[in-house]
Short mmCIF file of C-alpha atoms in Angstrom, two decimals:
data_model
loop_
_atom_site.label_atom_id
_atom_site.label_comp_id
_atom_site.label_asym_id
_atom_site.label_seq_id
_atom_site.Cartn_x
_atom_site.Cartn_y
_atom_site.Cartn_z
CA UNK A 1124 -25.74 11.03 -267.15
CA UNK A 1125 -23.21 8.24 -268.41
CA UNK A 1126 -20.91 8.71 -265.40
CA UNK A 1127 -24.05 7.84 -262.85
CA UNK A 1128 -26.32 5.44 -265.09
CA UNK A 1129 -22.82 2.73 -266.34
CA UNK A 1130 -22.45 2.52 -262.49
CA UNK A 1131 -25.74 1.66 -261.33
CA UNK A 1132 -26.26 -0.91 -264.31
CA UNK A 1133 -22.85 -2.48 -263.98
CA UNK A 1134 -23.57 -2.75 -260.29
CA UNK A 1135 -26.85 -4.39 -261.41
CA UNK A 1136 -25.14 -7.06 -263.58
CA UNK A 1137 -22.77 -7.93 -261.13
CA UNK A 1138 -25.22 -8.74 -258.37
CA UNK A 1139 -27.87 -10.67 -261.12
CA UNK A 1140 -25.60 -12.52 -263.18
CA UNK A 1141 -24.34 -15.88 -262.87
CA UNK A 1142 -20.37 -15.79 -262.77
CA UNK A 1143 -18.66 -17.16 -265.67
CA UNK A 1144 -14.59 -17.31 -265.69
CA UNK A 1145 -14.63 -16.94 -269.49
CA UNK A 1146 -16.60 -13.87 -269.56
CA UNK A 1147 -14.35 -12.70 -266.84
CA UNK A 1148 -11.43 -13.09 -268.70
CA UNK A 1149 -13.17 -11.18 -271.58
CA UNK A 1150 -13.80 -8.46 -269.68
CA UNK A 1151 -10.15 -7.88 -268.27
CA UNK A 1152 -9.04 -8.68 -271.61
CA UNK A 1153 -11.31 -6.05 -273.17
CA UNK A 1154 -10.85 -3.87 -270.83
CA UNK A 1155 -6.61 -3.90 -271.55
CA UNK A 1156 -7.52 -3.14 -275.11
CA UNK A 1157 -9.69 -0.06 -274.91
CA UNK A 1158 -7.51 1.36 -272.23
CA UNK A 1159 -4.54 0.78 -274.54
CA UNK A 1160 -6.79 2.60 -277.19
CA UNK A 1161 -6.79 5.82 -275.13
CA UNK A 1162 -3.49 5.20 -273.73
CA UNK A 1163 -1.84 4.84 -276.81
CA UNK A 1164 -4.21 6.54 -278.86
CA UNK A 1165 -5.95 9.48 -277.57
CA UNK A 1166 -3.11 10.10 -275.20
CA UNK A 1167 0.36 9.46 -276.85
CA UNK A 1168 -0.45 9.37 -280.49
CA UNK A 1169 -3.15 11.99 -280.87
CA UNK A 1170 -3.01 14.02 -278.30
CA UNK A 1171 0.72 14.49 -278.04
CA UNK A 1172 1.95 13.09 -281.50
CA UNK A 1173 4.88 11.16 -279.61
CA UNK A 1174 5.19 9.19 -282.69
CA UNK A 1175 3.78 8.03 -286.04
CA UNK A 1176 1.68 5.26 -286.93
CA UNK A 1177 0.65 3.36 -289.95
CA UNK A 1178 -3.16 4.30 -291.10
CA UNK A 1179 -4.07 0.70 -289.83
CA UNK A 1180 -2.80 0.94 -286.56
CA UNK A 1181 -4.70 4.79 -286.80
CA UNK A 1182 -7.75 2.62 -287.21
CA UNK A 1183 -7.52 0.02 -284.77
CA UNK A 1184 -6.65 2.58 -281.68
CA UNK A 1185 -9.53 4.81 -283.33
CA UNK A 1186 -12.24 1.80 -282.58
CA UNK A 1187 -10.53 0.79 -279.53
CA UNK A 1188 -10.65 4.02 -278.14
CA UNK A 1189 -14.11 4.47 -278.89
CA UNK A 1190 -14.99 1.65 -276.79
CA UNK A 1191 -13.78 3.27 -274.06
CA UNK A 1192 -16.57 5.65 -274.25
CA UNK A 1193 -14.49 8.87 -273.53
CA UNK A 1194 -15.87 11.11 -276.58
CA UNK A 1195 -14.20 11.57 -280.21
CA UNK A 1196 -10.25 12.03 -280.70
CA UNK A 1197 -10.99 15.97 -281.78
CA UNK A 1198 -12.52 16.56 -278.02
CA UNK A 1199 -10.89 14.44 -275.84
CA UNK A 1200 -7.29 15.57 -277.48
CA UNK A 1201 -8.23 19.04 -277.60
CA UNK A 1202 -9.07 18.97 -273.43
CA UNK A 1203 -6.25 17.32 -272.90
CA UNK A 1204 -3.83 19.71 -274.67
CA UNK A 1205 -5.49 22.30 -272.49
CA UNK A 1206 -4.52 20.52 -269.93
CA UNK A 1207 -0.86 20.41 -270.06
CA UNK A 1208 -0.80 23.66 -271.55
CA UNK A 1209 -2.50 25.47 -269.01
CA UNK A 1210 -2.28 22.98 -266.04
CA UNK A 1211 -3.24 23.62 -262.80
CA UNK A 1212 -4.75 27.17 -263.72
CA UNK A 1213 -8.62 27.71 -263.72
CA UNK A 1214 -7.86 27.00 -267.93
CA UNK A 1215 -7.27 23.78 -266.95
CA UNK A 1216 -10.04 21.46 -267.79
CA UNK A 1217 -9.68 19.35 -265.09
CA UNK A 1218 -7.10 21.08 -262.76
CA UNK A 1219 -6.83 19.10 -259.63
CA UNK A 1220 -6.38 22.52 -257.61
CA UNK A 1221 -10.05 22.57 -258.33
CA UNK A 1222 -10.57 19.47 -255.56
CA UNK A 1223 -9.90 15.93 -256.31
CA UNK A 1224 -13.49 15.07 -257.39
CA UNK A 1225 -13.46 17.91 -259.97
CA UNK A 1226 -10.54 16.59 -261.41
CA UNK A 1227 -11.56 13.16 -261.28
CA UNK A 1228 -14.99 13.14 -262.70
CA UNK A 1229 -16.77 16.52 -261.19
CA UNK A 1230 -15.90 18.28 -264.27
CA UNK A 1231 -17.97 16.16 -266.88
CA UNK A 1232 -20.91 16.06 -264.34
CA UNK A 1233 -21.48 19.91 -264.71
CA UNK A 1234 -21.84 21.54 -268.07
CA UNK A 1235 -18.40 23.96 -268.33
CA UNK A 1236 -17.99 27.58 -269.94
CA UNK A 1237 -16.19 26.55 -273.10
CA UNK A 1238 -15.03 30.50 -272.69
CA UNK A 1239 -13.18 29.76 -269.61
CA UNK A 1240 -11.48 26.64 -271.15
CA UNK A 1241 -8.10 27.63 -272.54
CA UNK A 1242 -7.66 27.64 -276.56
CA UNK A 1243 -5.57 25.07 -278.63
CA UNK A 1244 -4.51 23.93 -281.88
CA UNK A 1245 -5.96 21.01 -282.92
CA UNK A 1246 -5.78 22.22 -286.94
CA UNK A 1247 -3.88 18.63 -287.19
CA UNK A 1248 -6.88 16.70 -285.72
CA UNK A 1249 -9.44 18.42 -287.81
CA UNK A 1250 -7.36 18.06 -291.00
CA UNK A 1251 -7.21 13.94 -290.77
CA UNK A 1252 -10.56 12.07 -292.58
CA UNK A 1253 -10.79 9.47 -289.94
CA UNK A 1254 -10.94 11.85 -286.92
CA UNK A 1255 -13.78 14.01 -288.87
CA UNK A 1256 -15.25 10.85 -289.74
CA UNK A 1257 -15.39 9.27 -285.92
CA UNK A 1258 -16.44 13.01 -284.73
CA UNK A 1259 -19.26 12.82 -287.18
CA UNK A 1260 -20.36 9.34 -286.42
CA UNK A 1261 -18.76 9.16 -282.71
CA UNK A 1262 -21.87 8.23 -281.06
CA UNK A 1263 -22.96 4.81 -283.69
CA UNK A 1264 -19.05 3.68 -283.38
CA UNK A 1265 -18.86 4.26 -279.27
CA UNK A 1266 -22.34 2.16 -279.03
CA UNK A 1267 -20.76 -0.56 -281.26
CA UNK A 1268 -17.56 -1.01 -279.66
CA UNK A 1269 -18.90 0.20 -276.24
CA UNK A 1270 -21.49 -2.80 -275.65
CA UNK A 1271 -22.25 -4.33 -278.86
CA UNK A 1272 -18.94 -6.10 -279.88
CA UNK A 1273 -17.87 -7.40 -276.37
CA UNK A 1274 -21.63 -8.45 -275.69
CA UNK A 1275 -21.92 -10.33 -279.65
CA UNK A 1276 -18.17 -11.80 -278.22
CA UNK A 1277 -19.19 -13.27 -275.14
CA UNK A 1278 -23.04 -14.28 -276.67
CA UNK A 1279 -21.46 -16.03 -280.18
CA UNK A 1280 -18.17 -17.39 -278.09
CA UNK A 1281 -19.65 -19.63 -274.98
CA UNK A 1282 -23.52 -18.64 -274.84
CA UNK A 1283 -23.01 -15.47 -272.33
CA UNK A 1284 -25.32 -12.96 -273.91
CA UNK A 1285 -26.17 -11.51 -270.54
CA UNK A 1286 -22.84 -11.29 -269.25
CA UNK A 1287 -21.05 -10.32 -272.17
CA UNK A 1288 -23.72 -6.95 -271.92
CA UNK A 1289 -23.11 -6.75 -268.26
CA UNK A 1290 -19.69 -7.75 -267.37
CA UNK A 1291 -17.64 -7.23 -270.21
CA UNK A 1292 -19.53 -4.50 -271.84
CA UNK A 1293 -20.91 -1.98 -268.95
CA UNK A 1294 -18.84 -3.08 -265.80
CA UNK A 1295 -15.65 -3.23 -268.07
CA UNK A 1296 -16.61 0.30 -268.69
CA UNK A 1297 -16.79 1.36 -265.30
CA UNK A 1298 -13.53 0.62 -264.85
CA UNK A 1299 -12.08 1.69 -267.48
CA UNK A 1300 -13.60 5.21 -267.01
CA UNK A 1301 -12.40 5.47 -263.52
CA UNK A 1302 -8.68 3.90 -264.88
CA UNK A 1303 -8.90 7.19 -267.42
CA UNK A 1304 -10.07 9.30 -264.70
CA UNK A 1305 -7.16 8.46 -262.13
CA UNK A 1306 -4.90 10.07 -264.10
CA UNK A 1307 -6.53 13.31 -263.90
CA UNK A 1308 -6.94 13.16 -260.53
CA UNK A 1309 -4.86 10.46 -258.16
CA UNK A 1310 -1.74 11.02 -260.84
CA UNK A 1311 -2.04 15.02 -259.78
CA UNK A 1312 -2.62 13.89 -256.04
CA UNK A 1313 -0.17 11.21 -254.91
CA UNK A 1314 3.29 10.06 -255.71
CA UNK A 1315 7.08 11.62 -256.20
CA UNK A 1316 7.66 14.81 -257.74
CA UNK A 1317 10.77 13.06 -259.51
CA UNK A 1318 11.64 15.83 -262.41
CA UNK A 1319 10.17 19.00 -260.88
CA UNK A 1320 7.61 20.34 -258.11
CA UNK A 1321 6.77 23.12 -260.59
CA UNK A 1322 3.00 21.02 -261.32
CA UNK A 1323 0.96 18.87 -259.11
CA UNK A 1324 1.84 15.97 -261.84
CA UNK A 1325 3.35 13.22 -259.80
CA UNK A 1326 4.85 9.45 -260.04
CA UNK A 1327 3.71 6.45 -258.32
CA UNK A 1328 4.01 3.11 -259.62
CA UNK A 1329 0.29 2.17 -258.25
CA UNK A 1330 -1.00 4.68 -259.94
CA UNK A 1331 0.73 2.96 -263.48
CA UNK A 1332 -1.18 -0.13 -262.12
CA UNK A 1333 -4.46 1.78 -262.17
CA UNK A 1334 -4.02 3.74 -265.61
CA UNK A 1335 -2.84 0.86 -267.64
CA UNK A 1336 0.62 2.92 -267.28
CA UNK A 1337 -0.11 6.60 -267.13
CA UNK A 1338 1.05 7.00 -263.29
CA UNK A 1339 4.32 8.34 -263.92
CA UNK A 1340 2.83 11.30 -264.66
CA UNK A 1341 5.40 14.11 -262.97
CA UNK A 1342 7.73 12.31 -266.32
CA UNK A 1343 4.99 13.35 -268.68
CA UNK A 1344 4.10 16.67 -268.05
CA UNK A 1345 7.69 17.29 -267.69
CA UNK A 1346 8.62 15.31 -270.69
CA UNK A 1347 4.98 14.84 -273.00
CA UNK A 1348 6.38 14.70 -276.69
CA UNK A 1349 8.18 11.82 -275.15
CA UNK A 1350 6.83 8.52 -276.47
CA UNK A 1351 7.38 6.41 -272.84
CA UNK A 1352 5.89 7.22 -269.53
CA UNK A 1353 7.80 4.98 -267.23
CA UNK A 1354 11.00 5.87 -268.82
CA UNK A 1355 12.95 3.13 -266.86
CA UNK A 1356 12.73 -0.32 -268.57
CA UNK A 1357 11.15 -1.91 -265.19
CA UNK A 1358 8.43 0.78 -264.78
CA UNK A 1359 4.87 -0.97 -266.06
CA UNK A 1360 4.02 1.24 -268.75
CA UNK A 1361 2.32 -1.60 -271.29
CA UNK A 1362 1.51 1.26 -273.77
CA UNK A 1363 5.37 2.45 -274.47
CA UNK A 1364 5.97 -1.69 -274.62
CA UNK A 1365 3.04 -1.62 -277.45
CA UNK A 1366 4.32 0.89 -279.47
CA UNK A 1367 8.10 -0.09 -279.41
CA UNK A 1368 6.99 -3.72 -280.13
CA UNK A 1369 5.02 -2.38 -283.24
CA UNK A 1370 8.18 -0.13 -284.58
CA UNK A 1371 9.85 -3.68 -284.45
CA UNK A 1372 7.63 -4.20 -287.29
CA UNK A 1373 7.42 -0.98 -289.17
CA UNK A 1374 3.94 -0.17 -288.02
CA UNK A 1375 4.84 2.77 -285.51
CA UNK A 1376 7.88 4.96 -286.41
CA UNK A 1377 9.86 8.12 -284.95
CA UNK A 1378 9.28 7.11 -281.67
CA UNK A 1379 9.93 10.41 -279.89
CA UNK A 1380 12.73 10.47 -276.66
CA UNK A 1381 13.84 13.03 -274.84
CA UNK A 1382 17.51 13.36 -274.09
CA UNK A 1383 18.78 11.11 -271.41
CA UNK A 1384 20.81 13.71 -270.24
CA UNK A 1385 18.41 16.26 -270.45
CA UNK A 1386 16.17 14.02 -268.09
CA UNK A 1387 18.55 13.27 -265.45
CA UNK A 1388 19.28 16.64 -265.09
CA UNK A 1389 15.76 17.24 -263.97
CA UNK A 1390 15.82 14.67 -261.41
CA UNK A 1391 19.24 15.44 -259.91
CA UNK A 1392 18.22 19.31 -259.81
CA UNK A 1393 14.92 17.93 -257.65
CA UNK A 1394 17.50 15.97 -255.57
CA UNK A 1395 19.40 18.93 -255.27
CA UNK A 1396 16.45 20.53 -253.72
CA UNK A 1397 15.64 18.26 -250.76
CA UNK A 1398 19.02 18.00 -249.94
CA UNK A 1399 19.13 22.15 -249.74
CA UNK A 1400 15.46 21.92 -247.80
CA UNK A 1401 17.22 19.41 -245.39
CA UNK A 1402 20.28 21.06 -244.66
CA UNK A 1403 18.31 24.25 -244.48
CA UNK A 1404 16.89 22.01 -241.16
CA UNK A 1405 20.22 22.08 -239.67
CA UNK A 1406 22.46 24.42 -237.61
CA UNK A 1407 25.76 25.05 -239.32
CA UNK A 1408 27.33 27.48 -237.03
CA UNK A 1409 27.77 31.13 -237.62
CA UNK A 1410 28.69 32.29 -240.84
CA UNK A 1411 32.08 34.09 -240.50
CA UNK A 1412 31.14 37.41 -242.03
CA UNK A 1413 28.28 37.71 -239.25
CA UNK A 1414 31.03 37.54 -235.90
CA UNK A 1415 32.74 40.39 -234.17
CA UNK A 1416 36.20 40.94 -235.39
CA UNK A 1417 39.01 40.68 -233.04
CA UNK A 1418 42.64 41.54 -232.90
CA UNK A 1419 45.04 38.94 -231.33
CA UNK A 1420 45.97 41.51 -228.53
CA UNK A 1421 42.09 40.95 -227.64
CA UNK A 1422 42.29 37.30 -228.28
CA UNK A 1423 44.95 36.91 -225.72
CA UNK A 1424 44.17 39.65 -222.99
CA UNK A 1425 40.08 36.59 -223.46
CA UNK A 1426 42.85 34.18 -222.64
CA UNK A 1427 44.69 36.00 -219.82
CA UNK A 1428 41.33 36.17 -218.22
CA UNK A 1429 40.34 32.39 -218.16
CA UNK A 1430 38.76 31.87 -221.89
CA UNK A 1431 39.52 28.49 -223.73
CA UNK A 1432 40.19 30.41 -226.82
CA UNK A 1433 41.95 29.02 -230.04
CA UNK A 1434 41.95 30.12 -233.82
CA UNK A 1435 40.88 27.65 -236.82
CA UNK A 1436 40.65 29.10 -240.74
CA UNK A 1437 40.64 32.78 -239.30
CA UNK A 1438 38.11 32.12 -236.70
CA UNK A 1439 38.15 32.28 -233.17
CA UNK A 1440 36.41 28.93 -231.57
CA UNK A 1441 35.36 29.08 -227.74
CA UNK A 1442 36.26 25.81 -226.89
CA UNK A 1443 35.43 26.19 -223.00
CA UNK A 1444 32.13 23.59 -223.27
CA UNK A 1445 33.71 21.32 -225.31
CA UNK A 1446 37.31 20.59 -223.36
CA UNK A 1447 35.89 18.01 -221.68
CA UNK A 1448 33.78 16.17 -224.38
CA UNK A 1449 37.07 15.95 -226.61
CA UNK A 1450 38.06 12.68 -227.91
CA UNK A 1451 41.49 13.12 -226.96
CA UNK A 1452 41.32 14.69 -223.60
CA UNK A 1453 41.31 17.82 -222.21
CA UNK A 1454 44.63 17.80 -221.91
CA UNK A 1455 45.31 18.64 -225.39
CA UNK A 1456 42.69 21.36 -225.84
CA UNK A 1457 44.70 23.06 -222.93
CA UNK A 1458 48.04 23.14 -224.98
CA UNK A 1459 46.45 24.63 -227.42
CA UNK A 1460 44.71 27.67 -226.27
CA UNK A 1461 45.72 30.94 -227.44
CA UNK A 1462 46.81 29.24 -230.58
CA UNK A 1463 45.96 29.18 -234.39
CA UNK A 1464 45.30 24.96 -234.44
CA UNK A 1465 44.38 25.60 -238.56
CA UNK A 1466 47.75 23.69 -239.62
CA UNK A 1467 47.19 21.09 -236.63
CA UNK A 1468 43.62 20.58 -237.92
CA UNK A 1469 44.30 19.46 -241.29
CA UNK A 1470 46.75 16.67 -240.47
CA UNK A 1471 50.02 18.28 -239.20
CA UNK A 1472 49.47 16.47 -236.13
CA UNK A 1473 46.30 14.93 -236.96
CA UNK A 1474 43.81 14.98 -239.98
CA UNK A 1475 40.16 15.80 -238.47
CA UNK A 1476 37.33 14.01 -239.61
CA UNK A 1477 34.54 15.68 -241.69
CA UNK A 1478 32.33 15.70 -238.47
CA UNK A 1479 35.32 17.16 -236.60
CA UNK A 1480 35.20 20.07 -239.16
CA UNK A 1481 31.24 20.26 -238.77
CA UNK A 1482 31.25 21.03 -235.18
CA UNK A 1483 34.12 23.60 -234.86
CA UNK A 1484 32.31 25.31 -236.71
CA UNK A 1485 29.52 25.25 -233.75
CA UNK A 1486 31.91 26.90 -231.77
CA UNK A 1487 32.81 29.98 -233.67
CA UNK A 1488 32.64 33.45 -231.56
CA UNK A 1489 34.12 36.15 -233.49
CA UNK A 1490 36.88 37.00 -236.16
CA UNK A 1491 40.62 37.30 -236.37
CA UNK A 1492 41.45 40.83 -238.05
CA UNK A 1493 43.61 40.65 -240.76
CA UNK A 1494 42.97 37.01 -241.60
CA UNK A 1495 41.07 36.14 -245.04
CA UNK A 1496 37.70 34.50 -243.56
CA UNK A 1497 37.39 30.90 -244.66
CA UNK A 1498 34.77 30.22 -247.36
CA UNK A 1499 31.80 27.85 -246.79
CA UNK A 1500 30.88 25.18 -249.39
CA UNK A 1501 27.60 25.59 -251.12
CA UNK A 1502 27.29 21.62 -250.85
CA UNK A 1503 26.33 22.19 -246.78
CA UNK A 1504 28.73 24.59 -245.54
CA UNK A 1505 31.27 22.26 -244.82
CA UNK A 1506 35.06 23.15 -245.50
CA UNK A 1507 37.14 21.07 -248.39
CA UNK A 1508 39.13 19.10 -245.62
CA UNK A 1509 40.63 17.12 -248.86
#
């Protein structure tokens, strides 16, 4: 009922009330700080225990968070462990291979089989006072820091009752729902797949803009102990800036980091993988173990009869299309026929370009017998011609 009723009564308030920059400025700033309560909070300190926290800063997130209006620590943490641990699987809360709108708000519109949901440890959660405490009296604290406190703000501040209820309170709401909700969904949808395509997680800076800094999401669910989510200092990510400016001042310690090394190997293994996927694209020639083998009697009786024949690594190359397209003239393809140019190739005469290696390999047609056949480079079948 929440996710259709905040709508309609934020869209209400919007249309009725009578703009006012201060309670504008409210809302956005309210809005930062009970997004930062589940970002922070529910997400990276509860949910994933990416680092410690003093019991005041414990405190602070707990109200914040509550504000948001996303349900107690214990059952939004324990969903979201689900999550990762059994993402994109039907025990996936909200798995996105479900359709977008399931993952984005579908499943909290329809009552779910807590049976089909998978099972995690949340012995942690349940063993803190506080969270038993909010869990008990979750619904008094998310009315109070839901709508009361920014409404009394606004009202008590400059005179905006109505707008403080309205604006800052419900409307703020909205959109910090739907900022929670992205990540679910859009972070799942669109973006990179920068450390792995083995999830639908994925990174995209707009979607950091929409979450308050949860977009680079392909890093998380690769990475989650990890206490960042834009792990590059320019990535917005105001929640890893929060915590790291707290640990400045002893309130947030053991900030948890994966290995540098340990996360570039992820991304150069995904590079790795277009590159493969692109060369795959390409025509490389025959490999050498796939020709006809040949003896150089039958190489030269080819020749005898009229075939622009020549030997390179082992291989014989048909050059008879190409004479004519050669950068240095026919002419020299003639003198060469019949002849093993491997020596001439490699910068006896001349040193051959990469590309110049590439395409003789194009021409390939068979075998020489007795000859050990050249070896192709895993890095795109191209020849060390250092």
């Amino acid at each position: 009922m929440w996710q259709t009723l905040t709508p309609l009564i934020a869209l209400y308030g919007l249309l009725t009330c009578t703009w006012n920059t201060k309670t504008f400025v409210w809302a956005v700033v309210y809005y930062l700080m009970t997004g930062l309560g589940i970002t922070a909070g529910y997400h990276r300190l509860w949910s994933h225990r990416a680092y410690k926290a003093h019991w005041s800063v414990h405190w602070v997130l707990m109200f914040l968070a509550s504000g948001a209006v996303q349900g107690s620590i214990r059952w939004w943490s324990r969903d979201h462990r689900a999550h990762h641990k059994y993402v994109d699987t039907p025990k996936d809360p909200y798995a996105v291979t479900k359709g977008f709108f399931h993952a984005h708000i579908g499943w909290m519109l329809v009552k779910q089989d807590k049976t089909k949901i998978g099972r995690t440890d949340i012995s942690d959660l349940n063993a803190s006072f506080m969270c038993r405490w909010q869990h008990k009296n979750y619904a008094l604290i998310a009315l109070l820091f839901g709508f009361v406190v920014p409404t009394v703000v606004a009202g008590l501040g400059w005179g905006d009752w109505r707008g403080g209820y309205f604006i800052a309170g419900v409307a703020r709401l909205v959109f910090v729902h739907h900022s929670t909700f992205c990540i679910n969904s859009v972070a799942h949808y669109w973006g990179e797949e920068t450390y792995t395509d083995g999830h639908t997680a994925k990174n995209s800076m707009l979607t950091a803009l929409l979450t308050v800094g949860e977009g680079y999401h392909n890093f998380h669910h690769e990475f989650p102990s990890d206490y960042r989510n834009g792990v590059r200092w320019y990535q917005y990510d105001p929640t890893k800036w929060l915590i790291r400016t707290l640990s400045f001042v002893g309130l947030t310690t053991d900030l948890k980091r994966f290995p540098s090394n340990e996360i570039l190997k992820g991304a150069v293994q995904m590079r790795q993988k277009r590159l493969n996927e692109e060369k795959a694209k390409l025509a490389w020639g025959p490999a050498p173990e796939t020709l006809p083998v040949w003896t150089w009697d039958k190489i030269a009786a080819r020749v005898e009869a009229g075939e622009k024949l020549c030997v390179m690594d082992g291989c014989v190359l048909d050059l008879g299309t190409f004479r004519s397209a050669h950068p240095g003239g026919e002419r020299i393809i003639n003198a060469h026929i019949g002849k093993d140019v491997s020596s001439l190739f490699r910068g006896e005469v001349y040193r051959h370009s990469n590309a110049a290696h590439n395409l003789q390999r194009m021409f390939r047609v068979a075998t020489v017998k007795g000859y050990k056949l050249p070896v192709d480079s895993a890095e795109g079948n191209s020849l060390d011609t250092q």
